[in-house]
GROMACS .gro file of C-alpha atoms in nm:
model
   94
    1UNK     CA    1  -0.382   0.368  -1.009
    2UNK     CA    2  -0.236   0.212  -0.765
    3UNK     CA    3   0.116   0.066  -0.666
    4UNK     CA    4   0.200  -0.237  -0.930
    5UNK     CA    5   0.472  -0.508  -0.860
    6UNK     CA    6   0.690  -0.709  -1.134
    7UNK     CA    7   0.684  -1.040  -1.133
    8UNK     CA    8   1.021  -1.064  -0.968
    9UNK     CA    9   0.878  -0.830  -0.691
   10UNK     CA   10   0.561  -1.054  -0.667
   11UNK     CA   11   0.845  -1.317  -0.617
   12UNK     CA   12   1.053  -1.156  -0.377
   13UNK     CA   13   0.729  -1.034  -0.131
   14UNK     CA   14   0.623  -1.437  -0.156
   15UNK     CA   15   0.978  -1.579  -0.066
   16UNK     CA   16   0.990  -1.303   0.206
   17UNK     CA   17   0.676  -1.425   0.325
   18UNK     CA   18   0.764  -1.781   0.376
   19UNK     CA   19   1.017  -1.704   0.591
   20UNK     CA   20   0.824  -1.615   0.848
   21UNK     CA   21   0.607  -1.873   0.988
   22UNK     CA   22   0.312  -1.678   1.138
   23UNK     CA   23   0.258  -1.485   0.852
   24UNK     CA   24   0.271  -1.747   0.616
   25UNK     CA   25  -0.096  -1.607   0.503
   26UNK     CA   26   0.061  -1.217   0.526
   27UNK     CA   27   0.213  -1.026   0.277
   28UNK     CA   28   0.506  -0.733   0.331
   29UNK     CA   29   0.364  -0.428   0.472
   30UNK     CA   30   0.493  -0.097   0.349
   31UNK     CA   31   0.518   0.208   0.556
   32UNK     CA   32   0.640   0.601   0.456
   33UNK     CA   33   0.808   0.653   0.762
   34UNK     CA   34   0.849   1.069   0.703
   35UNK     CA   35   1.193   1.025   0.693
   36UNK     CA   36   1.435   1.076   0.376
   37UNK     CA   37   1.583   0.708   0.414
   38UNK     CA   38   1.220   0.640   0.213
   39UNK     CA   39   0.984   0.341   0.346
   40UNK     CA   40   0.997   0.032   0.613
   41UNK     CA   41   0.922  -0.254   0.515
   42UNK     CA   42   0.837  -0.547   0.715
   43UNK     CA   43   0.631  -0.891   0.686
   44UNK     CA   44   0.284  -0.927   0.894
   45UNK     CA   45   0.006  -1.157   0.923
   46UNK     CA   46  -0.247  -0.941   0.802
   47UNK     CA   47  -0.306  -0.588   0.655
   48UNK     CA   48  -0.400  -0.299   0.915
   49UNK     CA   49  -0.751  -0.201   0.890
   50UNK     CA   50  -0.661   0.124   0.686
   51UNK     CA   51  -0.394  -0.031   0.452
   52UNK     CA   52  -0.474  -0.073   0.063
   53UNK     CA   53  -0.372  -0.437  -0.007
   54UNK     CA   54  -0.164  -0.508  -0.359
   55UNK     CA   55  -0.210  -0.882  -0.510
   56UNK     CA   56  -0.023  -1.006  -0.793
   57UNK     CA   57   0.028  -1.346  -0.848
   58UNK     CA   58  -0.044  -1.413  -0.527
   59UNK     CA   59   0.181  -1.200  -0.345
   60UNK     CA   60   0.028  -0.956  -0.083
   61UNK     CA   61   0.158  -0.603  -0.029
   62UNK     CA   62  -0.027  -0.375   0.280
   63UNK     CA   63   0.058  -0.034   0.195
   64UNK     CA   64  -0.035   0.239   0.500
   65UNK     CA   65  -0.216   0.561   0.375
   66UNK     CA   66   0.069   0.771   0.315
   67UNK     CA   67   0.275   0.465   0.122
   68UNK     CA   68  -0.050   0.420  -0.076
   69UNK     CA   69  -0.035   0.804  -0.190
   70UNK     CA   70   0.327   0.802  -0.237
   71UNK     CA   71   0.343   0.494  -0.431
   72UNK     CA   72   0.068   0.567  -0.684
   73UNK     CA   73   0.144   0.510  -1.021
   74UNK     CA   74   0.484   0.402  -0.940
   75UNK     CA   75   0.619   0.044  -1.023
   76UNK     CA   76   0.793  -0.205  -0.711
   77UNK     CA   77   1.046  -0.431  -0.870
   78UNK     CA   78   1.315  -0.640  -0.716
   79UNK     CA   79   1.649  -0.771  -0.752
   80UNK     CA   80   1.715  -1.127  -0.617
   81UNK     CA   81   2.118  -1.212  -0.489
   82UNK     CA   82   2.243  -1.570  -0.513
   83UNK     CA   83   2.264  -1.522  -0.139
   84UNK     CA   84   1.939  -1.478  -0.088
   85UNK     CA   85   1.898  -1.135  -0.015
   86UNK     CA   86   1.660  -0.883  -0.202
   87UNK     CA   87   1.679  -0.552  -0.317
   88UNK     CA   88   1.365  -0.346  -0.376
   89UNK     CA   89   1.351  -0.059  -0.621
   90UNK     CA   90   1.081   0.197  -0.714
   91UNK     CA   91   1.024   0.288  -1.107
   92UNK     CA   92   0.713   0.520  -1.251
   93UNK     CA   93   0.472   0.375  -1.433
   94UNK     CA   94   0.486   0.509  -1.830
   0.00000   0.00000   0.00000
């Protein structure tokens, strides 16, 4: 199974999204970087040809191979600030 996303990650990834005009059709693309900081995240147009694609409620995560093995089974939720920020955090699925 692959990566899942609450519905206030779903609604983080789409207000993420809008902010960038060009990509407006994209989704946040997830990378494992190899590095113990964790993952990179950052918004494109469109998945690369190898990346598994997430959808949930119309919000579009591309994760690369190694994200897509990482993140199996695991759960993507979010934390929204008054500010406007976001805060992304990883759970396992039960």
């Amino acid at each position: 199974m692959t990566l899942t996303l609450t519905q206030t990650a779903a609604e983080a990834v789409k207000q993420i999204v809008a902010r960038v005009p060009q990509a407006e059709d994209g989704g946040v693309r997830i990378r494992d970087t190899g590095a113990p900081s964790g993952f990179e995240l950052s918004v494109a147009p469109d998945p690369e040809p190898q990346d598994t694609i997430v959808v949930t409620d119309g919000a579009r995560v591309f994760l690369d191979e190694v994200a897509a093995a990482s993140l199996e089974d695991r759960i993507l939720d979010a934390e929204l600030a008054q500010d406007g920020s976001v805060r992304f955090a990883l759970g396992s699925q039960v």
